[in-house]
Short mmCIF file of C-alpha atoms in Angstrom, two decimals:
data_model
loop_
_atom_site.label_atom_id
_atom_site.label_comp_id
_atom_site.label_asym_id
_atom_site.label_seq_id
_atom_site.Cartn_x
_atom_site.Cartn_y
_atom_site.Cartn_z
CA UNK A 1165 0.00 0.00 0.00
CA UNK A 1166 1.48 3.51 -0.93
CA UNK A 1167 2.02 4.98 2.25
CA UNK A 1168 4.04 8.54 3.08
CA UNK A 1169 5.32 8.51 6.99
CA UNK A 1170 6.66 12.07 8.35
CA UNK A 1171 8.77 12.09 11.75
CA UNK A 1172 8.62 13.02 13.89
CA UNK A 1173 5.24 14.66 14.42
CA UNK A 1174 6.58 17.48 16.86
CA UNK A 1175 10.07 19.00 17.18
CA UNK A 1176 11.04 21.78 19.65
CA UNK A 1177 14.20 23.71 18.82
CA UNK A 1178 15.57 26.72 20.53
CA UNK A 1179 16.36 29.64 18.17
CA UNK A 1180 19.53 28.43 16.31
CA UNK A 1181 19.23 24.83 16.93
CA UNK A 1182 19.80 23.12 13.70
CA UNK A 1183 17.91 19.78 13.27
CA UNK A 1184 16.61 17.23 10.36
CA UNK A 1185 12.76 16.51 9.70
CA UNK A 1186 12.07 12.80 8.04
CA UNK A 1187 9.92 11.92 5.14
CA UNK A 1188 9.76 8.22 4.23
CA UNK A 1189 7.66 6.76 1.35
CA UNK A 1190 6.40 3.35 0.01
CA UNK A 1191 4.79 4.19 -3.36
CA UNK A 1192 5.73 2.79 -6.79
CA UNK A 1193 5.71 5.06 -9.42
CA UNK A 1194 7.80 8.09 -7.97
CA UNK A 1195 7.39 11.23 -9.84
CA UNK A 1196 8.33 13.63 -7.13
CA UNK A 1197 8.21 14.58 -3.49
CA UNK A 1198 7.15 17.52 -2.51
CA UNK A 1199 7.89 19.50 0.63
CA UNK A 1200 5.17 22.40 1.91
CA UNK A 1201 4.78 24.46 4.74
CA UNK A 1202 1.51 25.30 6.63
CA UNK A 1203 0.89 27.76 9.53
CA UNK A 1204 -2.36 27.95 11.35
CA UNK A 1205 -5.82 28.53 9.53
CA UNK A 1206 -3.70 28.48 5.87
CA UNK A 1207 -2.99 26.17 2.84
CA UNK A 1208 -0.09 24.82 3.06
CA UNK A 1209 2.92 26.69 1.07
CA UNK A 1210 5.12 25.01 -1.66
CA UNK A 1211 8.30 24.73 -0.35
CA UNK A 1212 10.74 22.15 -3.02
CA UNK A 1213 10.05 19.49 -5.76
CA UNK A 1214 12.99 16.88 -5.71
CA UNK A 1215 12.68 14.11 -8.77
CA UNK A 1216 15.15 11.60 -8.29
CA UNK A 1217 17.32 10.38 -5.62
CA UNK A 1218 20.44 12.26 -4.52
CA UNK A 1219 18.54 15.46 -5.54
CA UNK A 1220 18.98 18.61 -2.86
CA UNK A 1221 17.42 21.81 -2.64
CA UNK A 1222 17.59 25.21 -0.92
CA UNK A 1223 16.07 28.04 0.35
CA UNK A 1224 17.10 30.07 2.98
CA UNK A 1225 17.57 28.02 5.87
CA UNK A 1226 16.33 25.06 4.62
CA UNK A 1227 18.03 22.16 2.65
CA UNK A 1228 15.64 19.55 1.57
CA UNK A 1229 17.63 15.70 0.51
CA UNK A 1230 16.09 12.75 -1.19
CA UNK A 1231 17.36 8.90 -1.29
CA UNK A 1232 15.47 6.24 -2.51
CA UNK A 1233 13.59 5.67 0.52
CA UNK A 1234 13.36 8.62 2.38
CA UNK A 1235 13.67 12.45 2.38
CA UNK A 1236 14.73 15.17 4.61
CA UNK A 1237 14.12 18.64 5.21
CA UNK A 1238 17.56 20.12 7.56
CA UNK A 1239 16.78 23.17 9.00
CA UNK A 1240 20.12 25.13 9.75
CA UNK A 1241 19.75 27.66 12.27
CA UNK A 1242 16.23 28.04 12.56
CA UNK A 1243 14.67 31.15 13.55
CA UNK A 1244 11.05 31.37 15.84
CA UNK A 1245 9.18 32.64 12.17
CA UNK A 1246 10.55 28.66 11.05
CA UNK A 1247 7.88 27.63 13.33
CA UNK A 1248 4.82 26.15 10.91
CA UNK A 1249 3.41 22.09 10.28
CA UNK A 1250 6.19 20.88 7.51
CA UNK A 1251 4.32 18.75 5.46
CA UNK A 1252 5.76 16.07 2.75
CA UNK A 1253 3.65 14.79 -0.08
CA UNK A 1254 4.41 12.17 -2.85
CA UNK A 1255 3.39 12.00 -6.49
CA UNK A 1256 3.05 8.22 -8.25
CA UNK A 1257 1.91 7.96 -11.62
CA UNK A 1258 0.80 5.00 -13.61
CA UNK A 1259 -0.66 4.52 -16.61
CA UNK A 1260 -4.31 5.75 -15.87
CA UNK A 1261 -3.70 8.47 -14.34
CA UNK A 1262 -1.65 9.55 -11.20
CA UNK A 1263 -2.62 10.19 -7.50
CA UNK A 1264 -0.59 12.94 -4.32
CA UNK A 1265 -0.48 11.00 -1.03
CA UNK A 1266 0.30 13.62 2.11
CA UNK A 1267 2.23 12.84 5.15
CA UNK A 1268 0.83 14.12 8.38
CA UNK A 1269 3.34 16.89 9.12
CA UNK A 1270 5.75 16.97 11.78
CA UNK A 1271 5.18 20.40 13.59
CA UNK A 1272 8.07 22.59 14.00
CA UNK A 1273 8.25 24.76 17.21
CA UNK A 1274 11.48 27.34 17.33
CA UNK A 1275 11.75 29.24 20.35
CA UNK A 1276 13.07 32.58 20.96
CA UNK B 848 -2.14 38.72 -7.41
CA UNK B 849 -1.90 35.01 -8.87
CA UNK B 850 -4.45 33.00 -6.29
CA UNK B 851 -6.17 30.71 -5.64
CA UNK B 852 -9.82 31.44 -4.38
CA UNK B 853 -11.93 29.57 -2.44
CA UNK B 854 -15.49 30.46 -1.39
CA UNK B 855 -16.86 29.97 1.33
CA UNK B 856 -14.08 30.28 4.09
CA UNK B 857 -16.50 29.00 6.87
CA UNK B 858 -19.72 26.85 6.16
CA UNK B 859 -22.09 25.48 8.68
CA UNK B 860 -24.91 23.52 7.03
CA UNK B 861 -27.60 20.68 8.19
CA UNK B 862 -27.23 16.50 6.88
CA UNK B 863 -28.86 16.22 3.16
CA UNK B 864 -28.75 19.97 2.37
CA UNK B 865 -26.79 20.06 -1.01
CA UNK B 866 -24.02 22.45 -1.40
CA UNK B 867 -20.90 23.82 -3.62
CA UNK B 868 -17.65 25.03 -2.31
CA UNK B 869 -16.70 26.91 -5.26
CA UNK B 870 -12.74 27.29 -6.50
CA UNK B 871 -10.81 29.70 -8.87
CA UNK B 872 -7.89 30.24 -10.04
CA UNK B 873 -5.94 33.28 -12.14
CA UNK B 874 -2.72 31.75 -13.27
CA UNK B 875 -4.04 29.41 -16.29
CA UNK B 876 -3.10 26.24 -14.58
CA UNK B 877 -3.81 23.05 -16.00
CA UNK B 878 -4.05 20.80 -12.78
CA UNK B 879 -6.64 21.70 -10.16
CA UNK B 880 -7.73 19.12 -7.39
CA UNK B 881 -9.53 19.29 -3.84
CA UNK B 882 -8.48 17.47 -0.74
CA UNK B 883 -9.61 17.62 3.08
CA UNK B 884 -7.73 17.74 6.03
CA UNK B 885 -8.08 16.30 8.96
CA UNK B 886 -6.45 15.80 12.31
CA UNK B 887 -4.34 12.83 12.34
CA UNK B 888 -4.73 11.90 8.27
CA UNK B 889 -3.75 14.94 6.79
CA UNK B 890 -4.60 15.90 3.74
CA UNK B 891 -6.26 13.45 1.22
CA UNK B 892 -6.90 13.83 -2.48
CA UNK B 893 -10.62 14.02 -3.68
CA UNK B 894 -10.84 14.69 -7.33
CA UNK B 895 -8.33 16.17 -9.74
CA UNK B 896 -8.56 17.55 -12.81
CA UNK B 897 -5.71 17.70 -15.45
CA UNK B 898 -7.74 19.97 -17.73
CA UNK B 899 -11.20 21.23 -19.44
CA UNK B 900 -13.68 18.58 -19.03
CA UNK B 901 -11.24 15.61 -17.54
CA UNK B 902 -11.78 15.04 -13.87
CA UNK B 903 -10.56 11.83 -11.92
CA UNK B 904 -10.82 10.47 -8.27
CA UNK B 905 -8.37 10.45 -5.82
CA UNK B 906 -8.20 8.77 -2.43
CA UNK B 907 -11.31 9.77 -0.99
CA UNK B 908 -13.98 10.68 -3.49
CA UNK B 909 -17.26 9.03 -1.77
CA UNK B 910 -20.08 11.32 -1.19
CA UNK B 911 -18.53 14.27 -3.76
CA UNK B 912 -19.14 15.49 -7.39
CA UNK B 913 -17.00 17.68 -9.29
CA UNK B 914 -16.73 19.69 -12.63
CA UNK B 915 -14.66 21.04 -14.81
CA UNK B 916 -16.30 23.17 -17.41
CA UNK B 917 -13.99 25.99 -17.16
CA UNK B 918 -10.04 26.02 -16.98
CA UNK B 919 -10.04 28.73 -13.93
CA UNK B 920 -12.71 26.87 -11.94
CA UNK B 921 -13.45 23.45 -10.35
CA UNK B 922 -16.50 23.73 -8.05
CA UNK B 923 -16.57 21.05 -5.19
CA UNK B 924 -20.37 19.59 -4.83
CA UNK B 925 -21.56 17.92 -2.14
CA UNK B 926 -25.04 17.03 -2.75
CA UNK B 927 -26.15 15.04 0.40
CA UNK B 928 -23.83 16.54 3.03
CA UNK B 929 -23.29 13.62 6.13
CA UNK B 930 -21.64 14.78 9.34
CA UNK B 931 -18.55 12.59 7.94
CA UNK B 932 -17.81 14.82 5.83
CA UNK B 933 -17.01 17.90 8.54
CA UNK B 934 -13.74 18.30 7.76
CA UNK B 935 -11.27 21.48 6.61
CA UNK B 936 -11.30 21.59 2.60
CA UNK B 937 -8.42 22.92 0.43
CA UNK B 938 -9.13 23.50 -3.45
CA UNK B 939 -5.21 23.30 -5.20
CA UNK B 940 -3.51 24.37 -8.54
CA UNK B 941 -0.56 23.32 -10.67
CA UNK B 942 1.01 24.77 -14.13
CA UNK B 943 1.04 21.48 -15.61
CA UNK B 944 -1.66 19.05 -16.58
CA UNK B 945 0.71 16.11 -14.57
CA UNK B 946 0.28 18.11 -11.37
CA UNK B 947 4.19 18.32 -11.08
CA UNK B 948 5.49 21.28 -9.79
CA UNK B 949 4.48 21.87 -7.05
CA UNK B 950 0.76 23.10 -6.27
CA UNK B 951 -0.63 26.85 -5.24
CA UNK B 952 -3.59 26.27 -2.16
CA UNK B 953 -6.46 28.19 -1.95
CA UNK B 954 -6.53 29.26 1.89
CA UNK B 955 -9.49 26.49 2.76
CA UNK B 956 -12.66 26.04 3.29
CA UNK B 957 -13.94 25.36 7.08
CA UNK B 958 -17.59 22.66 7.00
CA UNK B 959 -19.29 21.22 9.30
CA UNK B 960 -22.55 19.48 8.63
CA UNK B 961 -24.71 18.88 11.85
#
C-alpha cells in the first residue's frame, strides 16, 4: 500500500538549533516529493520538488535531501518565524492516471 | 495577485442539504484538485482535474461530485452533506496538466454538517 510517513510529528528547537525533519515513502511510481509548509488557519505553502534520488534543494535556511527511501528537510539555524506544520507529499503515476499522497506533518516549534 | 480562491471560508450547514464550495484560479493552470484535512490523516486527495472537461478520483472521493467546465474553476459539490464529511477543505492548482510542480492552495474552506 502507498504509504508517506513524516517524523517526527513534533520537534522543539531553541532559536539556532539546527535539526533534520524525516519523510519516508512506500509508493511505486515516484514522480516527485514535494515539501510544503503550513501555519495555522492556511494552505499549506510550496516549499521544493525533488525528482530523483540524490537530488537537494535550498532556500534560505532550509536544505531539503532525497534517497530512494526517504527524504529530509535540515533546518540550519532556525529562527522562531521557522515555526509552521512541515508537510511532505508524494506523487506516483501509472498509466491511468496519477494520485498525491500527504504525510501528516511533523510540527516545527522554534523558540526565541 | 496570482491566487487561488476559495469560497466559502467558513460553512455550517444541516445532513442532506446540497451544497458547492466553489474554487478559482488566475494563473491558467492546467491541474486543479480538492483534498480535506483532517487531524491525524492529513490531507487526502478528492478529485483532480488535469484539464477542461477531464476530472478523476483520488483517495477519498465518496459522497462528492465535481466539474470542470472551465479552466479557472473546479467547483466542489456535495449534494447530500453527512456529518462525515465535517472536515477542513483545500481547493489546489498546478502549471502542468501532470500536477508536477508543485501546487498553489487556496486558503481552505472550514464545514461542518450537523
Amino acid at each position: 500500500e502507498d504509504q508517506v510517513t513524516q517524523s517526527p510529528e513534533a520537534l522543539r528547537l531553541q532559536e539556532g538549533e539546527s535539526s533534520s525533519l524525516n519523510c519516508s515513502y512506500t509508493v511505486s511510481g515516484l514522480r516527485g516529493l514535494f515539501w510544503y509548509r503550513q501555519d495555522p488557519g492556511k494552505g499549506p505553502e510550496f516549499l521544493f520538488t525533488l525528482y530523483s534520488a540524490g537530488e537537494e534543494k535550498e532556500k534560505e535556511r532550509l536544505k531539503a535531501t532525497l534517497t530512494k527511501k526517504e527524504s529530509f528537510l535540515h533546518i540550519t539555524a532556525p529562527k522562531p518565524e521557522d515555526s509552521a506544520t512541515y508537510l511532505c507529499a508524494v506523487q506516483a503515476v501509472w498509466l491511468t492516471g496519477n494520485q498525491f499522497y500527504f504525510g501528516t506533518g511533523t510540527s516545527l516549534t522554534v523558540i526565541p | 495577485e496570482a491566487q487561488v480562491t476559495q469560497n466559502p471560508r467558513y460553512l455550517i450547514t444541516v445532513t442532506g442539504k446540497k451544497l458547492t464550495v466553489t474554487c478559482s484560479q488566475n494563473m491558467n493552470h492546467e491541474y486543479m484538485s480538492w483534498y480535506r484535512q483532517d487531524p491525524g490523516l492529513g490531507l487526502r486527495q478528492i478529485y483532480y482535474s488535469m484539464n477542461v472537461e477531464v476530472t478523476d478520483k483520488g483517495d477519498v472521493p465518496e459522497g462528492y461530485k465535481v466539474s470542470r467546465k472551465e479552466k479557472r474553476n473546479f467547483p466542489l459539490i456535495l449534494e447530500s452533506p453527512s456529518p462525515n464529511q465535517t472536515s477542513l477543505y483545500f481547493c489546489a492548482s498546478s502549471p502542468h496538466s501532470t500536477g508536477i510542480g508543485g501546487y498553489t492552495f487556496g486558503s481552505g474552506t472550514r464545514l461542518t454538517v450537523v
